[in-house]
C-alpha cells in the first residue's frame, strides 16, 4: 500500500476511468460526485478514517463517479484484494467499520432500486388503465 498526498482541488480519479485502487483517508477531506448534463451532484463527503473507490478492487469497470480533494489530504492506496485483506486482518476495527458502511450502502441501493421499480410499475399501470 502506498501513501499519497493530494493537494486541495486535485482530482484523484474521474468517472469513466479504469483504475483498480481504493483509498483510505488518513487526513483531509475528499468529495465524491458525478456529473449529469453538465451539473455536478455530490454523493458523499469523506473524511479521516473513511474509504472510497472500493468497487474498483472487485469490478473491472470504469469509475462511476469522480473523487476530488476538498483540502490537502493524505491517503493510503489499496491496489489489490490481497492488500485489502492484509489491511483488514491487521485492523479489525476498520474491518468492522467497512462491513457496516458497505451494508448501509447496499441497503440504500436496494431502497433506491425498489423506489424506481415502484415508479415504473405505477407508470405501467397508469398507461394500461389509460389505454383501455
PDB file of N, CA and C in Angstrom, residues 13-115:
ATOM      1  N   UNK A  13      -9.507  10.556  -9.051  1.00  0.00           N
ATOM      2  CA  UNK A  13      -9.907   9.814 -10.240  1.00  0.00           C
ATOM      3  C   UNK A  13     -11.180  10.437 -10.793  1.00  0.00           C
ATOM      4  N   UNK A  14     -11.439  10.163 -12.072  1.00  0.00           N
ATOM      5  CA  UNK A  14     -12.612  10.707 -12.748  1.00  0.00           C
ATOM      6  C   UNK A  14     -13.558   9.587 -13.148  1.00  0.00           C
ATOM      7  N   UNK A  15     -14.848   9.928 -13.197  1.00  0.00           N
ATOM      8  CA  UNK A  15     -15.806   8.946 -13.686  1.00  0.00           C
ATOM      9  C   UNK A  15     -15.415   8.567 -15.107  1.00  0.00           C
ATOM     10  N   UNK A  16     -15.569   7.284 -15.410  1.00  0.00           N
ATOM     11  CA  UNK A  16     -15.204   6.780 -16.725  1.00  0.00           C
ATOM     12  C   UNK A  16     -13.811   6.188 -16.792  1.00  0.00           C
ATOM     13  N   UNK A  17     -12.946   6.521 -15.830  1.00  0.00           N
ATOM     14  CA  UNK A  17     -11.578   5.987 -15.841  1.00  0.00           C
ATOM     15  C   UNK A  17     -11.558   4.539 -15.359  1.00  0.00           C
ATOM     16  N   UNK A  18     -10.600   3.806 -15.883  1.00  0.00           N
ATOM     17  CA  UNK A  18     -10.316   2.466 -15.370  1.00  0.00           C
ATOM     18  C   UNK A  18      -9.142   2.599 -14.415  1.00  0.00           C
ATOM     19  N   UNK A  19      -9.353   2.208 -13.177  1.00  0.00           N
ATOM     20  CA  UNK A  19      -8.341   2.348 -12.127  1.00  0.00           C
ATOM     21  C   UNK A  19      -8.771   1.402 -11.036  1.00  0.00           C
ATOM     22  N   UNK A  20      -7.924   0.515 -10.586  1.00  0.00           N
ATOM     23  CA  UNK A  20      -8.365  -0.517  -9.647  1.00  0.00           C
ATOM     24  C   UNK A  20      -8.053  -0.220  -8.189  1.00  0.00           C
ATOM     25  N   UNK A  21      -7.678   0.996  -7.848  1.00  0.00           N
ATOM     26  CA  UNK A  21      -7.315   1.313  -6.458  1.00  0.00           C
ATOM     27  C   UNK A  21      -8.506   1.775  -5.647  1.00  0.00           C
ATOM     28  N   UNK A  22      -8.472   1.441  -4.368  1.00  0.00           N
ATOM     29  CA  UNK A  22      -9.382   2.016  -3.387  1.00  0.00           C
ATOM     30  C   UNK A  22      -8.527   2.847  -2.461  1.00  0.00           C
ATOM     31  N   UNK A  23      -9.141   3.763  -1.734  1.00  0.00           N
ATOM     32  CA  UNK A  23      -8.382   4.707  -0.917  1.00  0.00           C
ATOM     33  C   UNK A  23      -8.951   4.790   0.493  1.00  0.00           C
ATOM     34  N   UNK A  24      -8.057   4.925   1.458  1.00  0.00           N
ATOM     35  CA  UNK A  24      -8.426   5.131   2.855  1.00  0.00           C
ATOM     36  C   UNK A  24      -7.817   6.471   3.265  1.00  0.00           C
ATOM     37  N   UNK A  25      -8.655   7.371   3.750  1.00  0.00           N
ATOM     38  CA  UNK A  25      -8.196   8.716   4.101  1.00  0.00           C
ATOM     39  C   UNK A  25      -7.585   8.700   5.500  1.00  0.00           C
ATOM     40  N   UNK A  26      -6.348   9.179   5.612  1.00  0.00           N
ATOM     41  CA  UNK A  26      -5.689   9.276   6.914  1.00  0.00           C
ATOM     42  C   UNK A  26      -5.729  10.707   7.456  1.00  0.00           C
ATOM     43  N   UNK A  27      -5.924  11.693   6.566  1.00  0.00           N
ATOM     44  CA  UNK A  27      -6.184  13.077   6.981  1.00  0.00           C
ATOM     45  C   UNK A  27      -6.722  13.833   5.774  1.00  0.00           C
ATOM     46  N   UNK A  28      -7.563  14.827   6.055  1.00  0.00           N
ATOM     47  CA  UNK A  28      -8.120  15.628   4.977  1.00  0.00           C
ATOM     48  C   UNK A  28      -9.552  15.263   4.656  1.00  0.00           C
ATOM     49  N   UNK A  29     -10.016  15.776   3.516  1.00  0.00           N
ATOM     50  CA  UNK A  29     -11.403  15.584   3.096  1.00  0.00           C
ATOM     51  C   UNK A  29     -11.457  15.410   1.580  1.00  0.00           C
ATOM     52  N   UNK A  30     -12.310  14.493   1.138  1.00  0.00           N
ATOM     53  CA  UNK A  30     -12.486  14.210  -0.284  1.00  0.00           C
ATOM     54  C   UNK A  30     -13.978  14.217  -0.592  1.00  0.00           C
ATOM     55  N   UNK A  31     -14.342  14.836  -1.715  1.00  0.00           N
ATOM     56  CA  UNK A  31     -15.734  14.768  -2.145  1.00  0.00           C
ATOM     57  C   UNK A  31     -15.851  13.814  -3.317  1.00  0.00           C
ATOM     58  N   UNK A  32     -16.958  13.065  -3.316  1.00  0.00           N
ATOM     59  CA  UNK A  32     -17.266  12.138  -4.393  1.00  0.00           C
ATOM     60  C   UNK A  32     -18.485  12.719  -5.105  1.00  0.00           C
ATOM     61  N   UNK A  33     -18.397  12.865  -6.426  1.00  0.00           N
ATOM     62  CA  UNK A  33     -19.528  13.434  -7.162  1.00  0.00           C
ATOM     63  C   UNK A  33     -19.592  12.836  -8.558  1.00  0.00           C
ATOM     64  N   UNK A  34     -20.759  12.971  -9.186  1.00  0.00           N
ATOM     65  CA  UNK A  34     -20.889  12.594 -10.578  1.00  0.00           C
ATOM     66  C   UNK A  34     -21.504  13.756 -11.337  1.00  0.00           C
ATOM     67  N   UNK A  35     -21.323  13.741 -12.636  1.00  0.00           N
ATOM     68  CA  UNK A  35     -21.810  14.826 -13.473  1.00  0.00           C
ATOM     69  C   UNK A  35     -22.862  14.284 -14.423  1.00  0.00           C
ATOM     70  N   UNK A  36     -23.983  14.993 -14.500  1.00  0.00           N
ATOM     71  CA  UNK A  36     -25.055  14.635 -15.436  1.00  0.00           C
ATOM     72  C   UNK A  36     -25.561  15.919 -16.070  1.00  0.00           C
ATOM     73  N   UNK A  37     -25.528  15.962 -17.382  1.00  0.00           N
ATOM     74  CA  UNK A  37     -25.956  17.151 -18.125  1.00  0.00           C
ATOM     75  C   UNK A  37     -25.238  18.411 -17.635  1.00  0.00           C
ATOM     76  N   UNK A  38     -23.924  18.300 -17.510  1.00  0.00           N
ATOM     77  CA  UNK A  38     -23.046  19.406 -17.096  1.00  0.00           C
ATOM     78  C   UNK A  38     -23.327  19.929 -15.695  1.00  0.00           C
ATOM     79  N   UNK A  39     -23.982  19.134 -14.860  1.00  0.00           N
ATOM     80  CA  UNK A  39     -24.256  19.536 -13.481  1.00  0.00           C
ATOM     81  C   UNK A  39     -23.666  18.493 -12.531  1.00  0.00           C
ATOM     82  N   UNK A  40     -22.858  18.946 -11.580  1.00  0.00           N
ATOM     83  CA  UNK A  40     -22.230  18.037 -10.625  1.00  0.00           C
ATOM     84  C   UNK A  40     -23.158  17.811  -9.434  1.00  0.00           C
ATOM     85  N   UNK A  41     -23.281  16.548  -9.037  1.00  0.00           N
ATOM     86  CA  UNK A  41     -24.072  16.181  -7.871  1.00  0.00           C
ATOM     87  C   UNK A  41     -23.169  15.478  -6.873  1.00  0.00           C
ATOM     88  N   UNK A  42     -23.068  16.041  -5.671  1.00  0.00           N
ATOM     89  CA  UNK A  42     -22.216  15.435  -4.642  1.00  0.00           C
ATOM     90  C   UNK A  42     -22.914  14.194  -4.086  1.00  0.00           C
ATOM     91  N   UNK A  43     -22.167  13.099  -4.055  1.00  0.00           N
ATOM     92  CA  UNK A  43     -22.657  11.853  -3.486  1.00  0.00           C
ATOM     93  C   UNK A  43     -22.232  11.690  -2.040  1.00  0.00           C
ATOM     94  N   UNK A  44     -21.024  12.155  -1.732  1.00  0.00           N
ATOM     95  CA  UNK A  44     -20.503  11.970  -0.378  1.00  0.00           C
ATOM     96  C   UNK A  44     -19.344  12.924  -0.123  1.00  0.00           C
ATOM     97  N   UNK A  45     -19.155  13.213   1.155  1.00  0.00           N
ATOM     98  CA  UNK A  45     -18.001  13.970   1.619  1.00  0.00           C
ATOM     99  C   UNK A  45     -17.278  13.059   2.599  1.00  0.00           C
ATOM    100  N   UNK A  46     -16.067  12.642   2.238  1.00  0.00           N
ATOM    101  CA  UNK A  46     -15.304  11.667   3.018  1.00  0.00           C
ATOM    102  C   UNK A  46     -14.242  12.376   3.843  1.00  0.00           C
ATOM    103  N   UNK A  47     -14.009  11.833   5.052  1.00  0.00           N
ATOM    104  CA  UNK A  47     -13.025  12.425   5.960  1.00  0.00           C
ATOM    105  C   UNK A  47     -12.122  11.339   6.524  1.00  0.00           C
ATOM    106  N   UNK A  48     -11.274  11.726   7.465  1.00  0.00           N
ATOM    107  CA  UNK A  48     -10.313  10.798   8.067  1.00  0.00           C
ATOM    108  C   UNK A  48     -11.012   9.514   8.521  1.00  0.00           C
ATOM    109  N   UNK A  49     -10.440   8.374   8.126  1.00  0.00           N
ATOM    110  CA  UNK A  49     -10.976   7.074   8.502  1.00  0.00           C
ATOM    111  C   UNK A  49     -11.974   6.511   7.505  1.00  0.00           C
ATOM    112  N   UNK A  50     -12.424   7.343   6.555  1.00  0.00           N
ATOM    113  CA  UNK A  50     -13.362   6.873   5.534  1.00  0.00           C
ATOM    114  C   UNK A  50     -12.598   6.240   4.378  1.00  0.00           C
ATOM    115  N   UNK A  51     -13.318   5.478   3.569  1.00  0.00           N
ATOM    116  CA  UNK A  51     -12.728   4.838   2.400  1.00  0.00           C
ATOM    117  C   UNK A  51     -13.647   5.063   1.204  1.00  0.00           C
ATOM    118  N   UNK A  52     -13.068   4.996   0.024  1.00  0.00           N
ATOM    119  CA  UNK A  52     -13.852   5.137  -1.196  1.00  0.00           C
ATOM    120  C   UNK A  52     -13.143   4.442  -2.346  1.00  0.00           C
ATOM    121  N   UNK A  53     -13.881   4.165  -3.400  1.00  0.00           N
ATOM    122  CA  UNK A  53     -13.303   3.513  -4.568  1.00  0.00           C
ATOM    123  C   UNK A  53     -13.164   2.019  -4.433  1.00  0.00           C
ATOM    124  N   UNK A  54     -13.797   1.446  -3.397  1.00  0.00           N
ATOM    125  CA  UNK A  54     -13.614   0.015  -3.122  1.00  0.00           C
ATOM    126  C   UNK A  54     -14.143  -0.887  -4.226  1.00  0.00           C
ATOM    127  N   UNK A  55     -15.161  -0.437  -4.959  1.00  0.00           N
ATOM    128  CA  UNK A  55     -15.709  -1.285  -6.014  1.00  0.00           C
ATOM    129  C   UNK A  55     -14.681  -1.556  -7.112  1.00  0.00           C
ATOM    130  N   UNK A  56     -13.721  -0.686  -7.255  1.00  0.00           N
ATOM    131  CA  UNK A  56     -12.686  -0.874  -8.274  1.00  0.00           C
ATOM    132  C   UNK A  56     -11.861  -2.131  -8.020  1.00  0.00           C
ATOM    133  N   UNK A  57     -11.752  -2.527  -6.756  1.00  0.00           N
ATOM    134  CA  UNK A  57     -10.993  -3.742  -6.447  1.00  0.00           C
ATOM    135  C   UNK A  57     -11.742  -5.009  -6.868  1.00  0.00           C
ATOM    136  N   UNK A  58     -13.066  -4.895  -6.951  1.00  0.00           N
ATOM    137  CA  UNK A  58     -13.890  -6.081  -7.182  1.00  0.00           C
ATOM    138  C   UNK A  58     -14.500  -6.145  -8.572  1.00  0.00           C
ATOM    139  N   UNK A  59     -14.447  -5.035  -9.314  1.00  0.00           N
ATOM    140  CA  UNK A  59     -15.047  -4.986 -10.639  1.00  0.00           C
ATOM    141  C   UNK A  59     -14.068  -4.352 -11.610  1.00  0.00           C
ATOM    142  N   UNK A  60     -13.997  -4.884 -12.782  1.00  0.00           N
ATOM    143  CA  UNK A  60     -13.129  -4.306 -13.818  1.00  0.00           C
ATOM    144  C   UNK A  60     -13.987  -3.423 -14.728  1.00  0.00           C
ATOM    145  N   UNK A  61     -14.565  -2.383 -14.142  1.00  0.00           N
ATOM    146  CA  UNK A  61     -15.436  -1.477 -14.884  1.00  0.00           C
ATOM    147  C   UNK A  61     -14.998  -0.046 -14.633  1.00  0.00           C
ATOM    148  N   UNK A  62     -15.368   0.857 -15.524  1.00  0.00           N
ATOM    149  CA  UNK A  62     -14.996   2.266 -15.335  1.00  0.00           C
ATOM    150  C   UNK A  62     -15.605   2.855 -14.062  1.00  0.00           C
ATOM    151  N   UNK A  63     -14.939   3.852 -13.508  1.00  0.00           N
ATOM    152  CA  UNK A  63     -15.436   4.565 -12.327  1.00  0.00           C
ATOM    153  C   UNK A  63     -16.784   5.203 -12.644  1.00  0.00           C
ATOM    154  N   UNK A  64     -17.667   5.215 -11.655  1.00  0.00           N
ATOM    155  CA  UNK A  64     -18.998   5.801 -11.840  1.00  0.00           C
ATOM    156  C   UNK A  64     -19.087   7.201 -11.255  1.00  0.00           C
ATOM    157  N   UNK A  65     -18.020   7.665 -10.628  1.00  0.00           N
ATOM    158  CA  UNK A  65     -18.015   8.996 -10.020  1.00  0.00           C
ATOM    159  C   UNK A  65     -16.601   9.548 -10.062  1.00  0.00           C
ATOM    160  N   UNK A  66     -16.487  10.811  -9.682  1.00  0.00           N
ATOM    161  CA  UNK A  66     -15.197  11.498  -9.604  1.00  0.00           C
ATOM    162  C   UNK A  66     -14.877  11.764  -8.145  1.00  0.00           C
ATOM    163  N   UNK A  67     -13.613  11.645  -7.775  1.00  0.00           N
ATOM    164  CA  UNK A  67     -13.153  11.954  -6.414  1.00  0.00           C
ATOM    165  C   UNK A  67     -12.185  13.124  -6.496  1.00  0.00           C
ATOM    166  N   UNK A  68     -12.418  14.137  -5.635  1.00  0.00           N
ATOM    167  CA  UNK A  68     -11.576  15.343  -5.627  1.00  0.00           C
ATOM    168  C   UNK A  68     -11.278  15.723  -4.181  1.00  0.00           C
ATOM    169  N   UNK A  69     -10.035  16.083  -3.911  1.00  0.00           N
ATOM    170  CA  UNK A  69      -9.647  16.541  -2.572  1.00  0.00           C
ATOM    171  C   UNK A  69     -10.257  17.921  -2.323  1.00  0.00           C
ATOM    172  N   UNK A  70     -10.932  18.072  -1.200  1.00  0.00           N
ATOM    173  CA  UNK A  70     -11.516  19.355  -0.808  1.00  0.00           C
ATOM    174  C   UNK A  70     -10.457  20.183  -0.094  1.00  0.00           C
ATOM    175  N   UNK A  71      -9.615  19.505   0.652  1.00  0.00           N
ATOM    176  CA  UNK A  71      -8.492  20.138   1.336  1.00  0.00           C
ATOM    177  C   UNK A  71      -7.290  19.229   1.157  1.00  0.00           C
ATOM    178  N   UNK A  72      -6.114  19.703   1.530  1.00  0.00           N
ATOM    179  CA  UNK A  72      -4.939  18.831   1.439  1.00  0.00           C
ATOM    180  C   UNK A  72      -5.253  17.535   2.170  1.00  0.00           C
ATOM    181  N   UNK A  73      -4.978  16.415   1.506  1.00  0.00           N
ATOM    182  CA  UNK A  73      -5.413  15.114   2.007  1.00  0.00           C
ATOM    183  C   UNK A  73      -4.290  14.106   1.896  1.00  0.00           C
ATOM    184  N   UNK A  74      -4.183  13.263   2.915  1.00  0.00           N
ATOM    185  CA  UNK A  74      -3.261  12.135   2.876  1.00  0.00           C
ATOM    186  C   UNK A  74      -4.093  10.868   2.864  1.00  0.00           C
ATOM    187  N   UNK A  75      -3.729   9.947   1.980  1.00  0.00           N
ATOM    188  CA  UNK A  75      -4.479   8.704   1.836  1.00  0.00           C
ATOM    189  C   UNK A  75      -3.526   7.533   1.689  1.00  0.00           C
ATOM    190  N   UNK A  76      -4.105   6.365   1.870  1.00  0.00           N
ATOM    191  CA  UNK A  76      -3.408   5.126   1.568  1.00  0.00           C
ATOM    192  C   UNK A  76      -4.127   4.514   0.372  1.00  0.00           C
ATOM    193  N   UNK A  77      -3.386   4.144  -0.649  1.00  0.00           N
ATOM    194  CA  UNK A  77      -3.958   3.493  -1.830  1.00  0.00           C
ATOM    195  C   UNK A  77      -3.848   1.982  -1.656  1.00  0.00           C
ATOM    196  N   UNK A  78      -4.972   1.307  -1.767  1.00  0.00           N
ATOM    197  CA  UNK A  78      -5.022  -0.154  -1.715  1.00  0.00           C
ATOM    198  C   UNK A  78      -5.204  -0.610  -3.162  1.00  0.00           C
ATOM    199  N   UNK A  79      -4.232  -1.348  -3.674  1.00  0.00           N
ATOM    200  CA  UNK A  79      -4.197  -1.640  -5.104  1.00  0.00           C
ATOM    201  C   UNK A  79      -4.535  -3.072  -5.477  1.00  0.00           C
ATOM    202  N   UNK A  80      -4.859  -3.903  -4.476  1.00  0.00           N
ATOM    203  CA  UNK A  80      -5.238  -5.283  -4.788  1.00  0.00           C
ATOM    204  C   UNK A  80      -6.100  -5.846  -3.664  1.00  0.00           C
ATOM    205  N   UNK A  81      -6.829  -6.899  -3.983  1.00  0.00           N
ATOM    206  CA  UNK A  81      -7.652  -7.573  -2.974  1.00  0.00           C
ATOM    207  C   UNK A  81      -6.769  -8.130  -1.850  1.00  0.00           C
ATOM    208  N   UNK A  82      -5.591  -8.595  -2.215  1.00  0.00           N
ATOM    209  CA  UNK A  82      -4.676  -9.158  -1.219  1.00  0.00           C
ATOM    210  C   UNK A  82      -4.218  -8.077  -0.241  1.00  0.00           C
ATOM    211  N   UNK A  83      -3.911  -6.888  -0.738  1.00  0.00           N
ATOM    212  CA  UNK A  83      -3.527  -5.777   0.145  1.00  0.00           C
ATOM    213  C   UNK A  83      -4.676  -5.424   1.083  1.00  0.00           C
ATOM    214  N   UNK A  84      -5.882  -5.378   0.545  1.00  0.00           N
ATOM    215  CA  UNK A  84      -7.044  -5.064   1.374  1.00  0.00           C
ATOM    216  C   UNK A  84      -7.229  -6.127   2.447  1.00  0.00           C
ATOM    217  N   UNK A  85      -7.115  -7.372   2.067  1.00  0.00           N
ATOM    218  CA  UNK A  85      -7.282  -8.469   3.021  1.00  0.00           C
ATOM    219  C   UNK A  85      -6.263  -8.359   4.156  1.00  0.00           C
ATOM    220  N   UNK A  86      -5.013  -8.101   3.821  1.00  0.00           N
ATOM    221  CA  UNK A  86      -3.971  -7.956   4.850  1.00  0.00           C
ATOM    222  C   UNK A  86      -4.271  -6.769   5.762  1.00  0.00           C
ATOM    223  N   UNK A  87      -4.719  -5.655   5.161  1.00  0.00           N
ATOM    224  CA  UNK A  87      -5.044  -4.460   5.946  1.00  0.00           C
ATOM    225  C   UNK A  87      -6.211  -4.740   6.899  1.00  0.00           C
ATOM    226  N   UNK A  88      -7.231  -5.431   6.416  1.00  0.00           N
ATOM    227  CA  UNK A  88      -8.393  -5.732   7.259  1.00  0.00           C
ATOM    228  C   UNK A  88      -8.025  -6.673   8.409  1.00  0.00           C
ATOM    229  N   UNK A  89      -7.169  -7.641   8.136  1.00  0.00           N
ATOM    230  CA  UNK A  89      -6.729  -8.553   9.196  1.00  0.00           C
ATOM    231  C   UNK A  89      -5.914  -7.823  10.262  1.00  0.00           C
ATOM    232  N   UNK A  90      -5.118  -6.857   9.838  1.00  0.00           N
ATOM    233  CA  UNK A  90      -4.283  -6.095  10.771  1.00  0.00           C
ATOM    234  C   UNK A  90      -5.068  -4.999  11.492  1.00  0.00           C
ATOM    235  N   UNK A  91      -6.239  -4.634  10.974  1.00  0.00           N
ATOM    236  CA  UNK A  91      -7.048  -3.536  11.527  1.00  0.00           C
ATOM    237  C   UNK A  91      -8.498  -3.973  11.687  1.00  0.00           C
ATOM    238  N   UNK A  92      -8.782  -4.829  12.667  1.00  0.00           N
ATOM    239  CA  UNK A  92     -10.146  -5.371  12.807  1.00  0.00           C
ATOM    240  C   UNK A  92     -11.217  -4.313  13.058  1.00  0.00           C
ATOM    241  N   UNK A  93     -10.866  -3.211  13.726  1.00  0.00           N
ATOM    242  CA  UNK A  93     -11.866  -2.152  13.932  1.00  0.00           C
ATOM    243  C   UNK A  93     -12.261  -1.531  12.599  1.00  0.00           C
ATOM    244  N   UNK A  94     -11.283  -1.304  11.733  1.00  0.00           N
ATOM    245  CA  UNK A  94     -11.597  -0.774  10.412  1.00  0.00           C
ATOM    246  C   UNK A  94     -12.406  -1.797   9.613  1.00  0.00           C
ATOM    247  N   UNK A  95     -12.073  -3.075   9.748  1.00  0.00           N
ATOM    248  CA  UNK A  95     -12.812  -4.127   9.035  1.00  0.00           C
ATOM    249  C   UNK A  95     -14.290  -4.107   9.437  1.00  0.00           C
ATOM    250  N   UNK A  96     -14.560  -3.981  10.742  1.00  0.00           N
ATOM    251  CA  UNK A  96     -15.947  -3.916  11.215  1.00  0.00           C
ATOM    252  C   UNK A  96     -16.640  -2.671  10.674  1.00  0.00           C
ATOM    253  N   UNK A  97     -15.930  -1.544  10.676  1.00  0.00           N
ATOM    254  CA  UNK A  97     -16.490  -0.297  10.144  1.00  0.00           C
ATOM    255  C   UNK A  97     -16.813  -0.463   8.664  1.00  0.00           C
ATOM    256  N   UNK A  98     -15.912  -1.088   7.925  1.00  0.00           N
ATOM    257  CA  UNK A  98     -16.110  -1.269   6.494  1.00  0.00           C
ATOM    258  C   UNK A  98     -17.345  -2.133   6.223  1.00  0.00           C
ATOM    259  N   UNK A  99     -17.511  -3.194   6.982  1.00  0.00           N
ATOM    260  CA  UNK A  99     -18.687  -4.056   6.816  1.00  0.00           C
ATOM    261  C   UNK A  99     -19.969  -3.264   7.075  1.00  0.00           C
ATOM    262  N   UNK A 100     -19.990  -2.468   8.148  1.00  0.00           N
ATOM    263  CA  UNK A 100     -21.179  -1.651   8.455  1.00  0.00           C
ATOM    264  C   UNK A 100     -21.490  -0.674   7.329  1.00  0.00           C
ATOM    265  N   UNK A 101     -20.463   0.002   6.847  1.00  0.00           N
ATOM    266  CA  UNK A 101     -20.671   1.004   5.796  1.00  0.00           C
ATOM    267  C   UNK A 101     -21.128   0.344   4.500  1.00  0.00           C
ATOM    268  N   UNK A 102     -20.505  -0.765   4.130  1.00  0.00           N
ATOM    269  CA  UNK A 102     -20.912  -1.450   2.905  1.00  0.00           C
ATOM    270  C   UNK A 102     -22.340  -1.976   3.021  1.00  0.00           C
ATOM    271  N   UNK A 103     -22.725  -2.452   4.197  1.00  0.00           N
ATOM    272  CA  UNK A 103     -24.104  -2.909   4.408  1.00  0.00           C
ATOM    273  C   UNK A 103     -25.083  -1.744   4.273  1.00  0.00           C
ATOM    274  N   UNK A 104     -24.722  -0.585   4.825  1.00  0.00           N
ATOM    275  CA  UNK A 104     -25.575   0.608   4.692  1.00  0.00           C
ATOM    276  C   UNK A 104     -25.699   1.024   3.225  1.00  0.00           C
ATOM    277  N   UNK A 105     -24.591   1.011   2.512  1.00  0.00           N
ATOM    278  CA  UNK A 105     -24.626   1.400   1.100  1.00  0.00           C
ATOM    279  C   UNK A 105     -25.498   0.438   0.299  1.00  0.00           C
ATOM    280  N   UNK A 106     -25.400  -0.850   0.592  1.00  0.00           N
ATOM    281  CA  UNK A 106     -26.216  -1.839  -0.096  1.00  0.00           C
ATOM    282  C   UNK A 106     -27.698  -1.631   0.226  1.00  0.00           C
ATOM    283  N   UNK A 107     -28.012  -1.376   1.492  1.00  0.00           N
ATOM    284  CA  UNK A 107     -29.403  -1.130   1.883  1.00  0.00           C
ATOM    285  C   UNK A 107     -29.946   0.109   1.177  1.00  0.00           C
ATOM    286  N   UNK A 108     -29.157   1.170   1.110  1.00  0.00           N
ATOM    287  CA  UNK A 108     -29.588   2.390   0.413  1.00  0.00           C
ATOM    288  C   UNK A 108     -29.807   2.128  -1.071  1.00  0.00           C
ATOM    289  N   UNK A 109     -28.933   1.335  -1.671  1.00  0.00           N
ATOM    290  CA  UNK A 109     -29.080   0.994  -3.085  1.00  0.00           C
ATOM    291  C   UNK A 109     -30.350   0.178  -3.301  1.00  0.00           C
ATOM    292  N   UNK A 110     -30.623  -0.771  -2.402  1.00  0.00           N
ATOM    293  CA  UNK A 110     -31.847  -1.569  -2.502  1.00  0.00           C
ATOM    294  C   UNK A 110     -33.087  -0.694  -2.391  1.00  0.00           C
ATOM    295  N   UNK A 111     -33.089   0.259  -1.450  1.00  0.00           N
ATOM    296  CA  UNK A 111     -34.223   1.167  -1.296  1.00  0.00           C
ATOM    297  C   UNK A 111     -34.435   1.985  -2.564  1.00  0.00           C
ATOM    298  N   UNK A 112     -33.354   2.474  -3.140  1.00  0.00           N
ATOM    299  CA  UNK A 112     -33.449   3.255  -4.369  1.00  0.00           C
ATOM    300  C   UNK A 112     -33.993   2.406  -5.511  1.00  0.00           C
ATOM    301  N   UNK A 113     -33.497   1.187  -5.624  1.00  0.00           N
ATOM    302  CA  UNK A 113     -33.961   0.283  -6.669  1.00  0.00           C
ATOM    303  C   UNK A 113     -35.450  -0.018  -6.519  1.00  0.00           C
ATOM    304  N   UNK A 114     -35.884  -0.318  -5.306  1.00  0.00           N
ATOM    305  CA  UNK A 114     -37.300  -0.600  -5.063  1.00  0.00           C
ATOM    306  C   UNK A 114     -38.148   0.618  -5.391  1.00  0.00           C
ATOM    307  N   UNK A 115     -37.701   1.791  -5.002  1.00  0.00           N
ATOM    308  CA  UNK A 115     -38.420   3.022  -5.300  1.00  0.00           C
ATOM    309  C   UNK A 115     -38.565   3.221  -6.807  1.00  0.00           C
TER     310      UNK A 115
END
